[in-house]
Every structure is written in C-alpha cells, then in structure tokens.
Short mmCIF file of C-alpha atoms in Angstrom, two decimals:
data_model
loop_
_atom_site.label_atom_id
_atom_site.label_comp_id
_atom_site.label_asym_id
_atom_site.label_seq_id
_atom_site.Cartn_x
_atom_site.Cartn_y
_atom_site.Cartn_z
CA MET A 250 10.86 25.95 -5.69
CA ARG A 251 7.11 27.50 -6.75
CA ALA A 252 6.92 30.19 -3.90
CA ARG A 253 10.26 31.14 -4.58
CA LEU A 254 10.11 32.11 -8.37
CA SER A 255 6.67 33.50 -7.75
CA VAL A 256 7.97 36.31 -5.65
CA LEU A 257 10.57 36.92 -8.37
CA MET A 258 8.04 37.02 -10.46
CA PHE A 259 6.24 39.20 -8.51
CA VAL A 260 8.95 41.85 -7.64
CA GLN A 261 10.66 41.94 -11.65
CA TYR A 262 7.17 42.62 -12.94
CA MET A 263 6.51 45.45 -10.19
CA GLY A 264 9.30 47.30 -11.66
CA ILE A 265 8.35 47.36 -14.83
CA GLY A 266 4.77 48.04 -14.47
CA ALA A 267 6.00 51.10 -11.97
CA TRP A 268 6.56 52.91 -14.57
CA ALA A 269 4.95 51.29 -17.74
CA VAL A 270 1.84 52.48 -17.60
CA PRO A 271 1.68 55.68 -16.41
CA VAL A 272 4.74 57.85 -17.88
CA ALA A 273 3.54 58.42 -20.96
CA THR A 274 1.26 60.97 -19.43
CA PHE A 275 4.08 62.37 -17.60
CA LEU A 276 6.17 62.72 -20.91
CA LEU A 277 2.99 64.28 -22.70
CA ALA A 278 2.09 66.68 -19.98
CA SER A 279 2.89 70.45 -20.23
CA PRO A 280 5.75 71.86 -17.83
CA ALA A 281 2.76 74.05 -15.93
CA GLN A 282 1.24 70.67 -15.47
CA GLY A 283 4.86 68.76 -14.26
CA GLY A 284 5.54 66.54 -17.32
CA LEU A 285 8.46 66.74 -19.92
CA ASN A 286 6.33 68.58 -22.67
CA PHE A 287 7.01 65.67 -25.32
CA SER A 288 5.69 65.12 -28.25
CA PRO A 289 3.67 61.71 -29.34
CA SER A 290 6.93 61.15 -31.29
CA GLN A 291 9.09 61.43 -28.95
CA THR A 292 6.91 59.59 -26.40
CA SER A 293 6.75 56.97 -29.12
CA TRP A 294 10.85 56.62 -28.95
CA ILE A 295 10.60 56.26 -25.33
CA TYR A 296 8.27 53.10 -25.72
CA SER A 297 10.30 52.04 -28.75
CA ALA A 298 13.23 51.33 -26.74
CA SER A 299 12.64 47.80 -25.74
CA ALA A 300 10.97 46.66 -29.14
CA PHE A 301 14.88 47.82 -30.50
CA VAL A 302 16.46 45.86 -27.63
CA GLY A 303 13.84 43.07 -28.62
CA LEU A 304 15.44 42.34 -31.93
CA VAL A 305 18.97 41.24 -30.67
CA ALA A 306 17.63 40.11 -27.44
CA PRO A 307 17.29 36.20 -28.42
CA LEU A 308 21.48 36.24 -29.48
CA MET A 309 22.66 38.49 -26.04
CA LEU A 310 20.28 36.04 -24.01
CA GLY A 311 22.15 32.92 -25.47
CA LEU A 312 25.46 34.22 -25.00
CA LEU A 313 25.27 35.32 -21.18
CA ALA A 314 22.81 32.55 -20.04
CA ASP A 315 23.52 29.86 -22.19
CA ARG A 316 27.20 29.94 -23.04
CA LEU A 317 29.42 32.07 -20.40
CA PHE A 318 27.47 33.08 -16.94
CA ALA A 319 24.89 31.38 -14.06
CA ALA A 320 21.62 32.76 -15.25
CA GLU A 321 20.76 33.67 -11.58
CA LYS A 322 24.13 35.63 -11.06
CA VAL A 323 23.44 37.44 -14.74
CA LEU A 324 19.75 38.65 -13.45
CA GLY A 325 21.22 39.81 -10.50
CA VAL A 326 24.06 42.36 -12.36
CA LEU A 327 21.54 42.93 -14.17
CA GLN A 328 19.39 44.44 -11.53
CA PHE A 329 20.99 46.11 -10.08
CA GLY A 330 22.54 48.08 -13.01
CA GLY A 331 18.85 48.58 -13.59
CA ALA A 332 18.18 49.84 -10.35
CA ALA A 333 21.10 52.59 -10.97
CA ILE A 334 19.56 53.31 -14.30
CA MET A 335 15.95 54.27 -13.39
CA PHE A 336 17.36 56.19 -10.18
CA PHE A 337 19.23 58.54 -12.48
CA ALA A 338 16.49 58.49 -15.06
CA GLY A 339 14.48 59.80 -12.37
CA GLU A 340 17.07 61.89 -10.29
CA TYR A 341 17.38 63.62 -14.50
CA CYS A 342 13.50 64.19 -14.99
CA ARG A 343 13.18 65.94 -12.01
CA GLN A 344 16.35 68.23 -12.70
CA ARG A 345 14.67 68.89 -16.26
CA GLN A 346 11.57 69.41 -14.65
CA LEU A 347 12.55 73.27 -13.23
CA VAL A 348 14.57 73.90 -16.55
CA LEU A 349 11.75 73.46 -18.41
CA ARG A 350 9.23 75.47 -16.39
CA THR A 351 11.35 78.19 -16.94
CA ALA A 352 13.07 77.50 -20.53
CA VAL A 353 13.34 80.55 -22.82
CA ASP A 354 13.53 78.32 -25.76
CA LEU A 355 11.18 75.53 -24.67
CA ALA A 356 11.36 73.52 -27.74
CA PHE A 357 15.25 73.27 -28.12
CA GLU A 358 15.17 72.14 -24.20
CA THR A 359 12.92 69.83 -24.51
CA ARG A 360 14.73 67.90 -27.40
CA GLU A 361 17.66 67.89 -24.82
CA THR A 362 15.64 66.14 -22.24
CA PHE A 363 14.29 63.84 -24.93
CA ASN A 364 17.73 62.53 -25.75
CA THR A 365 19.54 62.26 -22.53
CA LEU A 366 15.93 60.28 -21.71
CA PHE A 367 16.18 58.07 -24.52
CA LEU A 368 19.46 56.95 -23.84
CA PHE A 369 18.46 55.92 -20.14
CA MET A 370 15.45 54.12 -21.53
CA LEU A 371 17.33 52.26 -23.79
CA ALA A 372 19.54 50.88 -21.53
CA ASN A 373 16.53 50.16 -19.12
CA ALA A 374 15.04 48.30 -22.00
CA VAL A 375 18.19 45.83 -22.45
CA VAL A 376 18.33 45.45 -18.56
CA MET A 377 14.29 44.95 -18.88
CA VAL A 378 13.84 42.51 -21.82
CA LEU A 379 17.36 40.07 -20.62
CA THR A 380 15.83 39.99 -17.11
CA ILE A 381 12.35 38.75 -17.85
CA ALA A 382 13.75 36.04 -20.30
CA LEU A 383 16.25 34.94 -17.51
CA GLY A 384 13.29 34.83 -15.28
CA ASN A 385 11.55 32.22 -17.29
CA VAL A 386 14.92 30.43 -17.87
CA ILE A 387 16.07 30.16 -14.19
CA SER A 388 12.28 29.32 -13.76
CA PHE A 389 11.95 26.75 -16.49
CA ARG A 390 15.25 24.81 -15.82
CA ASN A 391 14.33 24.89 -11.69
CA LEU A 392 10.57 23.76 -11.96
CA LYS A 393 10.18 19.68 -12.08
CA ASN A 394 7.35 20.25 -14.01
CA PRO A 395 7.56 23.46 -15.78
CA LYS A 396 4.75 22.80 -18.38
CA LYS A 397 2.33 22.07 -15.37
CA TYR A 398 3.57 24.80 -12.91
CA PHE A 399 4.94 28.10 -15.41
CA GLY A 400 1.89 29.43 -15.65
CA SER A 401 0.58 30.16 -12.27
CA ILE A 402 4.33 31.06 -11.46
CA ARG A 403 3.90 34.15 -13.81
CA LEU A 404 0.37 34.99 -12.98
CA PHE A 405 2.27 36.58 -9.72
CA GLY A 406 4.30 38.72 -12.21
CA THR A 407 0.24 40.53 -13.77
CA VAL A 408 -0.76 40.16 -9.81
CA SER A 409 2.26 42.95 -9.27
CA TRP A 410 1.58 44.71 -11.88
CA ILE A 411 -2.24 45.80 -10.59
CA VAL A 412 -0.66 45.90 -7.17
CA VAL A 413 1.95 48.37 -7.97
CA ASN A 414 -0.65 50.91 -10.39
CA ILE A 415 -3.20 50.62 -7.76
CA GLY A 416 -0.85 51.44 -4.94
CA LEU A 417 0.79 54.22 -6.72
CA ASP A 418 -2.42 55.80 -7.93
CA VAL A 419 -4.04 55.52 -4.69
CA LEU A 420 -0.67 56.72 -2.22
CA GLY A 421 1.48 58.64 -4.53
CA SER A 422 1.87 60.47 -7.77
CA PRO A 423 2.22 58.35 -10.94
CA TYR A 424 2.33 61.58 -13.24
CA SER A 425 6.10 62.40 -11.79
CA VAL A 426 9.30 61.19 -10.83
CA GLN A 427 8.02 58.73 -8.33
CA PRO A 428 7.39 56.03 -10.93
CA PHE A 429 11.31 56.09 -11.69
CA TYR A 430 12.23 55.83 -8.11
CA LEU A 431 9.75 53.13 -7.31
CA SER A 432 11.02 51.03 -10.08
CA ALA A 433 14.86 51.55 -9.18
CA ILE A 434 14.09 50.50 -5.98
CA CYS A 435 11.69 47.17 -6.97
CA SER A 436 14.98 46.43 -9.19
CA LEU A 437 17.35 46.49 -6.10
CA ILE A 438 15.05 44.52 -4.48
CA ALA A 439 15.26 41.82 -7.76
CA GLY A 440 19.02 42.22 -7.72
CA ILE A 441 19.31 40.99 -3.78
CA TYR A 442 16.95 38.44 -4.14
CA ALA A 443 18.05 36.95 -7.60
CA PHE A 444 21.72 35.71 -5.64
CA THR A 445 19.57 33.78 -3.47
CA LEU A 446 18.24 31.74 -6.21
CA PRO A 447 19.09 28.26 -6.82
CA HIS A 448 22.55 27.95 -9.12
CA THR A 449 21.28 27.48 -12.81
CA PRO A 450 24.59 26.93 -14.65
CA PRO A 451 25.08 27.77 -18.30
CA THR A 452 24.16 24.80 -20.31
CA GLY A 453 27.82 24.81 -22.09
CA HIS A 454 26.09 26.01 -25.46
CA GLY A 455 24.13 28.52 -27.28
CA LYS A 456 22.24 29.57 -30.24
CA SER A 457 24.09 30.97 -33.44
CA PHE A 458 22.78 34.10 -34.68
CA GLY A 459 20.97 32.46 -37.04
CA GLU A 460 19.31 30.06 -34.73
CA ALA A 461 18.52 33.02 -32.26
CA MET A 462 16.74 35.05 -35.30
CA GLY A 463 14.51 32.17 -35.87
CA LEU A 464 16.23 31.37 -39.55
CA PRO A 465 16.12 27.53 -39.68
CA ALA A 466 12.44 27.96 -39.32
CA LEU A 467 11.93 29.72 -42.19
CA GLY A 468 10.95 27.03 -43.95
CA MET A 469 7.62 27.13 -41.84
CA PHE A 470 6.70 29.90 -44.56
CA ARG A 471 5.31 27.46 -46.92
CA HIS A 472 2.30 26.54 -44.96
CA SER A 473 -0.22 29.31 -45.77
CA GLY A 474 -1.64 29.40 -42.04
CA PHE A 475 1.76 30.00 -40.45
CA ARG A 476 2.20 33.29 -43.20
CA VAL A 477 -1.06 34.62 -42.37
CA LEU A 478 -0.59 34.40 -38.64
CA ILE A 479 2.83 36.21 -38.78
CA ILE A 480 1.35 39.07 -40.83
CA SER A 481 -1.27 39.09 -38.82
CA ALA A 482 0.77 39.05 -35.30
CA MET A 483 2.74 41.55 -36.81
CA CYS A 484 -0.24 44.05 -37.52
CA MET A 485 -1.51 43.35 -34.25
CA ALA A 486 0.98 44.01 -32.30
CA ALA A 487 1.12 47.10 -33.88
CA ILE A 488 -2.48 48.08 -33.17
CA GLN A 489 -1.88 47.34 -29.85
CA GLN A 490 0.47 49.98 -29.08
CA PHE A 491 -2.40 52.06 -29.64
CA TYR A 492 -3.62 50.96 -26.42
CA SER A 493 -0.42 50.17 -24.39
CA VAL A 494 1.34 53.81 -24.84
CA TYR A 495 -2.10 56.26 -24.99
CA THR A 496 -4.97 54.32 -22.69
CA ASN A 497 -3.59 55.98 -19.80
CA PRO A 498 -3.71 59.96 -21.18
CA PHE A 499 -7.05 59.05 -22.73
CA LEU A 500 -8.32 58.00 -19.39
CA LYS A 501 -6.94 61.03 -17.86
CA SER A 502 -8.53 63.51 -20.56
CA LEU A 503 -11.84 61.43 -19.91
CA GLY A 504 -11.74 63.10 -16.00
CA ALA A 505 -10.91 59.21 -14.45
CA GLY A 506 -10.19 60.28 -11.09
CA LYS A 507 -7.39 57.70 -10.73
CA PRO A 508 -6.76 56.81 -14.43
CA THR A 509 -3.74 54.29 -13.55
CA ALA A 510 -5.59 52.38 -10.63
CA LEU A 511 -8.85 51.75 -13.47
CA GLN A 512 -6.14 50.57 -15.99
CA THR A 513 -5.15 47.37 -14.16
CA ILE A 514 -8.76 46.16 -14.58
CA SER A 515 -7.33 45.17 -17.61
CA GLN A 516 -5.23 42.74 -15.92
CA PHE A 517 -7.42 41.49 -13.86
CA SER A 518 -9.55 40.14 -16.97
CA GLU A 519 -5.94 39.13 -17.98
CA VAL A 520 -5.37 36.94 -15.11
CA ALA A 521 -9.11 35.48 -15.68
CA CYS A 522 -8.59 34.46 -19.69
CA MET A 523 -4.94 33.28 -18.82
CA LEU A 524 -6.89 30.42 -16.81
CA LEU A 525 -9.59 29.88 -19.39
CA PHE A 526 -8.22 30.33 -22.91
CA PRO A 527 -7.02 26.32 -22.67
CA LEU A 528 -11.11 25.90 -22.28
CA ALA A 529 -11.64 27.97 -25.45
CA LEU A 530 -9.27 26.27 -27.63
CA SER A 531 -10.60 22.85 -26.68
CA ARG A 532 -14.42 24.27 -27.72
CA PHE A 533 -13.39 26.57 -30.46
CA GLY A 534 -10.60 25.41 -31.85
CA MET A 535 -6.99 27.64 -33.02
CA LYS A 536 -8.78 29.57 -35.79
CA TRP A 537 -11.68 31.10 -33.93
CA THR A 538 -10.15 31.67 -30.66
CA LEU A 539 -7.48 33.45 -32.59
CA GLY A 540 -10.49 35.41 -34.22
CA VAL A 541 -12.10 36.26 -31.41
CA GLY A 542 -8.85 37.90 -29.78
CA ILE A 543 -8.73 39.95 -32.94
CA PHE A 544 -12.06 40.65 -33.13
CA GLY A 545 -11.97 41.82 -29.69
CA TRP A 546 -9.70 44.78 -30.71
CA VAL A 547 -12.39 45.89 -32.88
CA VAL A 548 -14.78 46.03 -29.86
CA ARG A 549 -12.85 47.40 -27.76
CA ASN A 550 -11.71 50.27 -29.47
CA ALA A 551 -14.86 51.34 -31.07
CA ILE A 552 -15.85 50.99 -27.37
CA PHE A 553 -12.60 53.49 -26.77
CA ALA A 554 -14.02 55.55 -29.37
CA SER A 555 -17.40 56.51 -28.20
CA GLY A 556 -15.89 58.51 -25.15
CA SER A 557 -18.08 57.26 -22.45
CA LEU A 558 -16.05 56.77 -19.34
CA GLY A 559 -18.66 54.22 -17.64
CA PHE A 560 -18.96 51.88 -21.13
CA ILE A 561 -15.15 52.22 -21.44
CA SER A 562 -14.65 50.95 -17.95
CA ALA A 563 -16.94 48.11 -17.77
CA ILE A 564 -16.58 46.93 -21.16
CA GLY A 565 -13.51 48.46 -22.99
CA LEU A 566 -10.80 47.83 -20.44
CA PRO A 567 -12.02 44.11 -19.25
CA LEU A 568 -11.85 43.40 -23.17
CA HIS A 569 -8.10 43.76 -23.22
CA GLY A 570 -7.76 40.36 -21.24
CA MET A 571 -9.11 38.66 -23.60
CA CYS A 572 -7.80 40.36 -26.79
CA TYR A 573 -4.13 40.20 -25.57
CA THR A 574 -4.42 36.26 -24.30
CA PHE A 575 -6.51 34.79 -26.85
CA PHE A 576 -4.61 36.11 -29.61
CA PHE A 577 -0.65 36.51 -28.09
CA ILE A 578 -0.51 33.24 -26.16
CA VAL A 579 -2.68 31.49 -28.33
CA ALA A 580 -0.79 32.40 -31.26
CA ASN A 581 2.65 31.19 -29.29
CA VAL A 582 1.01 27.85 -28.54
CA TYR A 583 -0.42 27.25 -32.30
CA VAL A 584 3.28 27.93 -33.25
CA ASP A 585 5.06 25.48 -30.57
CA ARG A 586 2.67 23.05 -31.30
CA GLN A 587 2.98 23.58 -35.57
CA ALA A 588 6.40 23.76 -35.53
CA PRO A 589 8.73 19.97 -35.91
CA SER A 590 10.28 19.29 -32.44
CA ASP A 591 13.87 20.48 -33.58
CA LEU A 592 12.80 23.87 -34.92
CA ARG A 593 10.21 24.75 -31.92
CA ALA A 594 12.40 27.36 -30.64
CA SER A 595 13.61 28.75 -34.31
CA ALA A 596 10.02 29.58 -35.05
CA GLN A 597 9.67 31.28 -31.62
CA GLY A 598 12.45 33.48 -32.47
CA ILE A 599 11.03 34.64 -35.88
CA PHE A 600 7.55 34.95 -33.79
CA THR A 601 9.36 37.32 -31.52
CA PHE A 602 11.27 38.83 -34.16
CA ILE A 603 8.20 40.27 -36.02
CA SER A 604 5.66 40.66 -33.53
CA SER A 605 7.57 42.09 -30.49
CA GLY A 606 10.18 43.80 -32.39
CA VAL A 607 8.94 45.00 -36.24
CA GLY A 608 5.38 45.05 -35.32
CA THR A 609 5.46 46.80 -32.38
CA LEU A 610 8.11 49.41 -33.91
CA ILE A 611 5.46 49.88 -36.17
CA GLY A 612 2.54 50.53 -33.97
CA ASN A 613 4.41 53.23 -31.81
CA PHE A 614 5.47 55.39 -34.63
CA ALA A 615 2.12 54.71 -36.78
CA SER A 616 0.03 55.26 -33.16
CA ALA A 617 2.52 58.69 -32.36
CA ARG A 618 1.64 60.08 -35.90
CA VAL A 619 -1.67 59.51 -35.81
CA LEU A 620 -2.13 61.48 -32.30
CA GLN A 621 -0.36 64.11 -33.37
CA ASP A 622 -2.42 64.29 -36.40
CA MET A 623 -5.65 64.00 -34.06
CA ARG A 624 -3.87 67.55 -31.56
CA ASP A 625 -5.62 70.19 -31.46
CA GLY A 626 -3.74 72.79 -29.33
CA GLY A 627 -3.57 71.05 -26.29
CA ASP A 628 -6.78 69.04 -26.98
CA VAL A 629 -6.94 65.37 -28.37
CA GLU A 630 -9.82 64.09 -31.36
CA TRP A 631 -9.84 61.02 -28.92
CA THR A 632 -12.89 59.64 -31.22
CA LEU A 633 -11.01 59.42 -34.67
CA PHE A 634 -7.48 58.13 -33.14
CA TRP A 635 -9.59 54.88 -31.86
CA LEU A 636 -11.46 54.86 -35.15
CA ILE A 637 -7.87 54.03 -36.90
CA PRO A 638 -7.08 51.07 -34.96
CA CYS A 639 -10.54 49.96 -34.89
CA VAL A 640 -10.61 49.58 -38.47
CA SER A 641 -7.44 48.73 -38.91
CA ALA A 642 -8.13 45.44 -36.58
CA LEU A 643 -11.30 44.67 -38.59
CA MET A 644 -9.34 44.64 -41.80
CA VAL A 645 -6.90 41.86 -40.05
CA PHE A 646 -9.87 39.87 -38.77
CA LEU A 647 -11.41 40.10 -42.66
CA PHE A 648 -7.79 38.70 -43.85
CA PHE A 649 -7.47 36.04 -40.99
CA VAL A 650 -10.41 34.40 -41.07
CA ILE A 651 -10.46 34.36 -45.01
CA PHE A 652 -7.08 33.23 -45.58
CA TYR A 653 -6.11 31.42 -42.27
CA THR A 654 -6.20 27.19 -42.83
CA GLU A 655 -4.31 24.82 -40.27
CA LYS A 656 -1.63 22.43 -41.25
CA SER A 657 -2.64 20.07 -39.27
CA PRO A 658 -5.01 18.62 -36.40
CA LEU A 659 -3.40 20.24 -32.78
CA THR A 660 -3.10 17.22 -31.16
CA GLU A 661 0.82 17.37 -29.59
CA PRO A 662 0.83 19.89 -26.06
CA ALA A 663 2.77 22.94 -26.60
CA ARG A 664 5.87 22.85 -24.46
CA PRO A 665 6.91 25.84 -22.00
CA ILE A 666 9.36 28.17 -24.02
CA GLU A 667 12.19 29.45 -21.88
CA HIS A 668 13.62 32.29 -24.22
CA LEU A 669 10.26 33.91 -25.05
CA ALA A 670 10.53 37.79 -24.57
CA PRO A 671 7.05 39.12 -24.87
CA ASN A 672 6.27 43.04 -24.90
CA PRO A 673 5.80 43.98 -21.25
CA VAL A 674 3.44 46.43 -21.83
CA SER A 675 0.45 44.09 -22.35
#
C-alpha cells in the first residue's frame, strides 16, 4: 500500500512541478524571446489562481469526497480534466506565441492572451488543489498507521518535483509550452492510476461551510500565541511569494546555465529538513524553531540581494528548505497540537485559509507591484527587489519573538491532517 501511494504522490507532484517553477519566466519573456510578454501583475494573477481556489477548497472537498463519491474516482476524473486543461492551455499558448511575434498592437494581444490563459489556469487550480487534498485523504484512510508513514510517502512528491525540473531543464525546454504538455501527460497518467487505487468510499457526512472555513475554532484567537502565529503565517506566506514566483527569472537573469535545475537545490534541502525538524522541535522548542524558520527568510533574501550566483547557489537556495519546513510545517504541527481535539480540523481550516489563501494573494500582488516598480525597460533592479522581503521578514521575526507565547506545554503528538491543502508552489 505504501508503495502504491508513493507512486501516486510522485506522479501528482510531477505534474505540478512541471509548470510551477519555469512558467513565470516564460510568461514574463518578450515574444522575441519566445515568451508571452506578460506584466508582473498579469503573472501574479496566473499564480494567484490556486490561492483563489484555496479559499473555498475545504468546502468543495467535503462535498465531493465526504458526502457524494468515492475519493479515488473523484481523483481520477479530476486528473483527466486536468490533463485536458493543460493540453489545451499549451496549444493556446503555442498559437498565441505566433500572434504576439507579429502583433501590430502588442498590448492588446497580450491582454487577450492573459484573459484566456487565466481562465485555463483557474480551472487547473481547481484540479490541482483538490487532487492534492484527495491524495492526502486516500493516503490517510488507507494507511494502517498514517502518522508513522505519511511523511515518507509525501516525500516522493518532493522527489518528483526535483526529477521533473532537472529533466525538463537538461533534456527539454522549460521556457516554452513544453511544461504545459508535460503536466498534461502526468495528469493523464495520474488519472489512469487513480482508478487502480483502493476503494475509498465517502464517509457519509461532510463539513458544513462554517466547519470548512474553521469557524468553530475562532475561540482560539483568545490565546495570544495563536493570534501571533496566524498573523505571522499570513505575512510569511506573502513574503514567500517573492521567492516562489520570481526566483526562476532572477536566476536566469544572473546567467545561470540551467536555472530550473539549479532551483531544485531548494527541494533537496526541503527533503533533509523534513527529516530533521522533529529533532529541532525537541531540542529548541516550538518558539525558537519557528523563529529560526522566519529568520532564515531574512538571511536568504539578503543573500539573493547580493546578486552573487555562487553565494545564492551554495547558501541561499538551500535555506529554502529550512525556511519553509521550520516555519510552515512546524506551524501546522503547532496548530494541531494546541487545538482541542474536537477543533483541530477547524483550526487547520483557519490556518490554511489565512496562509494559503489570504497571505498568498497578498504576496502575489505585492511582489508583482514591487517588480513592476523595479523594472527599467527590460532590466530589473533585483537588489532592491529582494531587500523588500528581507526587511519585511525581519519585521515579522521581531514581532514574533517579542509577542509569541505558548498556551501550554507540547506533550500530545500531532495527528495527521487529512484535508490540509498546502501551497504547492513551495
């Protein structure tokens, strides 16, 4: 069973990783460079599609997999839909490349391209967010000991992210329509494979709208530690989008030979930190593990601002694993441990809504505005661009260290979280 679920994670995340890293560079590039001439604002809308969907995903998932249909069948149908969406998105982009290269009114044609592609990516976001969560549901309901085994199974998703981006950069062309087609192929394979998974029937009941949005857990805001963590998570999710969307075009501008492959250093680090964070928690405690995660963003963005490709490759990119794992993964552990047993799912709903939804949206639009202000013709003042999230992360760090307090000792082990739909663009 573990092997079968590991294959599912590998194929699902390969389809996401195929486009999530390189597409920003493709969208921002000029038609002469093979791109679609999007502005930073238009690019941010494309990457915000998953955040918009994330705001309502818990309710959609509860309706589909908890009340109506078997989870593996919903997963298979959605993956087939995702394959069709990404294939036609690739075809559309290929056709628009030719139009943009010869356009008389380039601004108009670019707007037309953006409007249609956004609809494709919004539909893809519905598939992506729901299939991630459904993969988790199938895993948790079929593993005998999900608390023990789910982490190792989920790591195959990160491994596939590494494999697809190295393969695409070395053997393919990441700054083209190829990522769309590759994503479609992976979704098709995942859809076929889903129907071979164990039958996972609906539980017969689902969450109400209020439960899906985390409303029963609003009482946790009485605790200062929870308030501080939620505010910090929203801010750090926003800061994270500077990295998630614009690291690839930044590395390309520095002259990195294979920037998409180079960026997978972050995922190698993430794998290592996923294995190490329980040790950090036991050694340093919740507050300082979270604090180190936040401060890692300060250091990483400062390194990025240096513009030194060697320094960025050796230290800046590996810091991503520590930043992401020590803050976002540990924050999920905090929420699950501190919430009363009957409010854990609701508390996770609040955390997901604020971080993967609200925070990600704020970060996408804020980072796009900063990039637009830092552009001078075709060039970007990258040093100033990265100093903005650097200073912002420092302010969040000081806020967190000064005001965060824990409600009680952490003695109860965290349970696995079925419906958690993390930001896939980590």
